Each structure stands twice: as C-alpha cells, then as structure tokens.
XYZ file of N, CA, C and O in Angstrom:
292
model
N 150.376 152.972 182.871
C 149.381 153.069 183.976
C 149.514 152.082 185.524
O 149.749 150.892 184.563
N 149.406 152.755 186.137
C 149.748 151.912 187.354
C 148.262 151.954 187.923
O 147.668 153.006 187.893
N 148.204 150.721 189.035
C 147.062 149.809 188.724
C 146.512 150.253 190.478
O 148.098 150.803 191.173
N 145.354 151.255 190.739
C 146.055 151.303 192.538
C 144.711 150.621 193.075
O 145.239 149.849 193.178
N 145.202 150.693 194.209
C 145.058 149.569 195.843
C 144.847 150.866 196.768
O 144.958 151.841 197.244
N 144.296 150.303 197.817
C 143.566 151.272 199.124
C 144.171 150.312 200.001
O 144.292 148.703 199.936
N 144.249 150.565 201.035
C 144.670 150.406 202.754
C 143.907 149.613 203.153
O 142.708 150.188 203.667
N 143.710 148.719 204.048
C 142.452 148.184 204.677
C 143.747 147.227 205.790
O 144.420 147.210 205.862
N 142.744 147.588 207.407
C 143.826 146.517 208.275
C 142.323 145.678 209.152
O 141.126 145.278 209.053
N 143.638 144.138 209.566
C 142.620 143.020 209.750
C 141.979 142.281 210.362
O 142.679 143.544 211.752
N 140.554 141.963 211.376
C 140.621 143.044 212.256
C 140.259 141.569 213.161
O 140.565 140.925 214.092
N 140.321 140.453 212.281
C 140.472 138.418 212.787
C 140.592 137.676 211.666
O 140.434 138.039 210.214
N 141.728 136.873 211.404
C 142.047 136.382 211.073
C 142.181 134.721 211.264
O 141.784 134.523 212.455
N 141.388 132.930 210.796
C 141.319 132.655 210.787
C 142.172 131.407 208.989
O 141.625 131.843 208.379
N 142.250 130.152 210.386
C 143.234 129.419 209.061
C 141.668 128.237 209.158
O 141.369 127.996 209.369
N 141.522 127.350 207.814
C 141.315 126.729 206.649
C 142.413 125.976 205.983
O 143.339 126.517 205.481
N 142.116 124.288 206.162
C 142.742 124.248 205.434
C 142.331 123.838 204.394
O 141.227 122.710 204.025
N 142.600 123.585 202.577
C 142.066 123.554 201.634
C 142.208 121.885 201.265
O 144.252 122.131 200.819
N 141.291 121.494 200.770
C 142.422 120.215 199.927
C 142.645 120.429 198.301
O 142.085 121.304 197.909
N 144.254 119.202 199.114
C 144.582 119.446 197.419
C 144.158 118.483 196.473
O 143.105 116.987 196.901
N 143.725 119.372 195.363
C 143.108 117.865 194.255
C 145.383 117.113 193.514
O 145.908 117.821 193.587
N 144.925 115.447 192.758
C 145.467 114.837 191.959
C 145.713 114.843 192.430
O 147.729 115.097 191.700
N 146.655 114.851 193.916
C 147.240 114.427 194.586
C 148.303 115.498 194.568
O 149.538 115.006 195.613
N 147.573 116.513 194.854
C 148.476 118.128 195.014
C 148.339 118.133 197.215
O 147.324 117.561 198.044
N 149.523 118.741 197.195
C 149.927 118.723 199.548
C 148.240 119.352 199.223
O 148.024 120.446 198.548
N 147.815 119.460 200.419
C 146.843 119.822 201.581
C 147.113 121.481 201.938
O 148.021 121.309 201.569
N 146.574 122.776 201.600
C 147.371 123.880 201.658
C 146.143 124.651 202.575
O 145.550 125.114 202.315
N 147.297 125.233 203.758
C 146.366 126.604 205.077
C 146.003 127.812 203.669
O 146.930 128.037 203.226
N 144.854 127.723 203.762
C 144.611 129.334 203.439
C 143.924 129.951 204.843
O 143.471 129.536 205.878
N 144.504 131.590 204.765
C 143.964 132.094 205.591
C 142.858 133.226 205.136
O 142.480 134.109 204.232
N 141.280 133.032 206.259
C 140.736 134.084 206.060
C 140.172 135.591 206.565
O 141.120 135.486 207.744
N 140.931 136.491 205.799
C 140.849 138.327 206.627
C 140.228 138.646 206.759
O 139.163 138.875 205.698
N 139.294 138.580 208.254
C 138.293 139.409 208.142
C 138.386 141.066 208.212
O 138.742 141.029 208.775
N 137.801 141.660 207.441
C 137.472 143.549 207.168
C 137.185 143.890 206.754
O 135.174 143.075 206.734
N 136.866 145.400 207.690
C 135.268 146.037 207.524
C 135.516 147.141 206.529
O 136.017 147.753 205.834
N 134.244 147.453 205.819
C 134.065 148.479 204.901
C 133.898 149.496 205.129
O 134.068 150.586 206.130
N 133.079 150.455 204.093
C 133.364 152.622 204.490
C 132.178 151.742 206.476
O 132.245 153.269 206.097
N 131.641 151.399 205.330
C 129.841 150.683 205.973
C 130.154 150.106 207.286
O 129.009 150.499 208.385
N 131.435 149.754 208.066
C 131.154 148.994 209.052
C 130.570 147.527 208.211
O 130.645 146.315 209.602
N 130.602 147.342 207.407
C 130.460 145.952 207.537
C 130.901 144.996 207.032
O 132.084 145.758 206.318
N 130.641 143.864 207.491
C 132.356 143.657 207.638
C 132.524 141.912 206.295
O 131.427 141.416 205.842
N 132.780 141.988 206.164
C 133.581 140.598 204.850
C 134.780 140.139 205.131
O 135.245 139.964 205.971
N 135.429 138.840 204.536
C 136.351 138.947 204.615
C 137.025 138.501 202.633
O 135.826 137.950 201.920
N 137.907 138.075 202.990
C 139.667 137.544 201.456
C 140.454 136.637 202.433
O 140.317 136.282 203.378
N 140.400 135.458 201.558
C 141.147 134.570 201.108
C 143.102 134.627 200.982
O 142.669 135.728 199.998
N 143.624 134.429 202.127
C 145.305 134.845 201.659
C 145.993 133.230 201.777
O 145.737 132.505 202.089
N 147.147 133.300 201.125
C 148.120 131.867 200.658
C 148.786 132.782 201.892
O 149.740 131.239 202.661
N 149.208 134.063 202.070
C 149.313 134.093 203.177
C 149.232 134.683 204.615
O 148.682 134.895 204.719
N 150.304 134.263 205.827
C 149.732 134.189 207.150
C 149.889 135.734 207.561
O 150.635 136.186 206.931
N 148.878 136.180 207.394
C 148.962 137.441 208.336
C 148.114 137.334 209.661
O 147.719 136.146 210.072
N 148.214 138.533 210.778
C 147.995 138.912 211.998
C 146.436 140.048 211.993
O 146.653 141.016 211.478
N 146.132 139.912 213.095
C 144.916 141.219 213.112
C 145.430 142.486 213.434
O 146.976 142.100 214.853
N 145.361 143.352 213.183
C 145.651 144.763 213.533
C 146.941 144.658 212.741
O 146.547 146.433 212.371
N 146.828 143.556 211.243
C 147.361 144.100 210.392
C 147.053 145.169 208.745
O 145.652 144.828 209.247
N 147.752 146.680 208.533
C 147.132 147.094 207.503
C 147.974 146.218 206.253
O 149.177 146.699 205.489
N 146.621 146.517 204.930
C 147.104 145.204 204.122
C 146.637 146.545 203.229
O 145.631 146.776 202.576
N 147.828 146.002 201.696
C 146.756 146.796 200.496
C 146.418 145.818 199.948
O 145.942 144.552 199.619
N 144.624 146.221 199.138
C 144.417 145.352 198.452
C 143.441 146.423 197.202
O 143.761 147.613 196.908
N 143.769 145.104 196.151
C 143.393 146.121 194.913
C 143.026 145.263 193.909
O 142.488 144.290 194.615
N 142.305 144.990 192.927
C 141.873 145.067 191.842
C 142.499 143.347 191.204
O 144.135 143.108 190.973
N 142.219 141.936 191.785
C 142.645 140.835 190.751
C 141.895 140.738 190.122
O 140.909 140.344 189.676
N 142.363 139.662 188.362
C 141.379 138.823 187.829
C 141.753 137.470 187.717
O 143.209 136.167 189.068
N 140.450 136.893 187.712
C 140.405 135.040 188.243
C 139.531 134.277 187.741
O 138.364 135.233 187.690
N 139.730 133.797 186.570
C 138.914 133.223 186.095
C 138.129 134.188 185.100
O 136.425 134.345 184.697
N 138.889 135.031 184.135
C 138.253 136.476 183.660
C 138.129 138.003 184.193
O 136.661 138.633 183.542
N 137.199 137.400 186.118
C 136.868 137.892 186.221
C 137.399 139.248 187.081
O 138.255 138.259 187.745
N 137.325 140.661 187.681
C 137.572 141.073 188.426
C 137.679 141.352 188.914
O 135.967 141.569 189.984
N 137.966 140.776 190.778
C 137.285 140.839 192.294
C 139.220 141.854 192.731
O 140.167 140.879 192.571
N 138.781 141.537 194.170
C 139.176 142.670 195.860
C 140.787 141.877 195.725
O 140.121 140.427 195.317
N 142.121 141.941 195.866
C 142.198 140.697 196.453
C 143.887 141.942 196.631
O 144.020 142.737 197.215
N 144.892 140.120 197.284
C 145.422 141.204 198.387
C 146.341 141.247 197.681
O 147.622 140.598 197.824
N 147.491 142.471 197.824
C 148.517 143.187 196.809
C 149.060 142.814 197.827
O 150.236 143.595 199.381
N 150.513 142.194 198.101
C 151.438 140.956 198.451
C 152.931 142.671 197.790
O 153.100 142.823 196.870
C-alpha cells in the first residue's frame, strides 16, 4: 500500500542553526511556515532549503515511535 500525501504552499521560511552534539558540526535547519485549511499558521522544520511560494508535499513520518507530519522529499 502506498502512503498518501498532500500539497501545501509555503508562506515564509526562516533559517536556524542547530548546535551539533558530541563534536558534530552545527546544522542549518529551515522553519517552513504553512497554513492549514482554516487559515491557522504553523511550521515544520526541514534540513533542505525551500522558498516562500513553493508548494511541497507533506505526509506522515515516524519519529521516536510517533507519527508526525513531515516534508516528503
């Protein structure tokens, strides 16, 4: 069975630097702001750079044993 996804337009993007642990290098992460069907704005993090106005695919992804919304690359 193929997992489903939906498309969502990015409203805005900001960049944050996550500090590396145990000698790992610092990593830029991109905060992608999007609106839901009711117009409420929220965000997801992505390691890949995106731009405002871009339409991305979102789907379910597992993290720490929980299903969360994730960017489908």
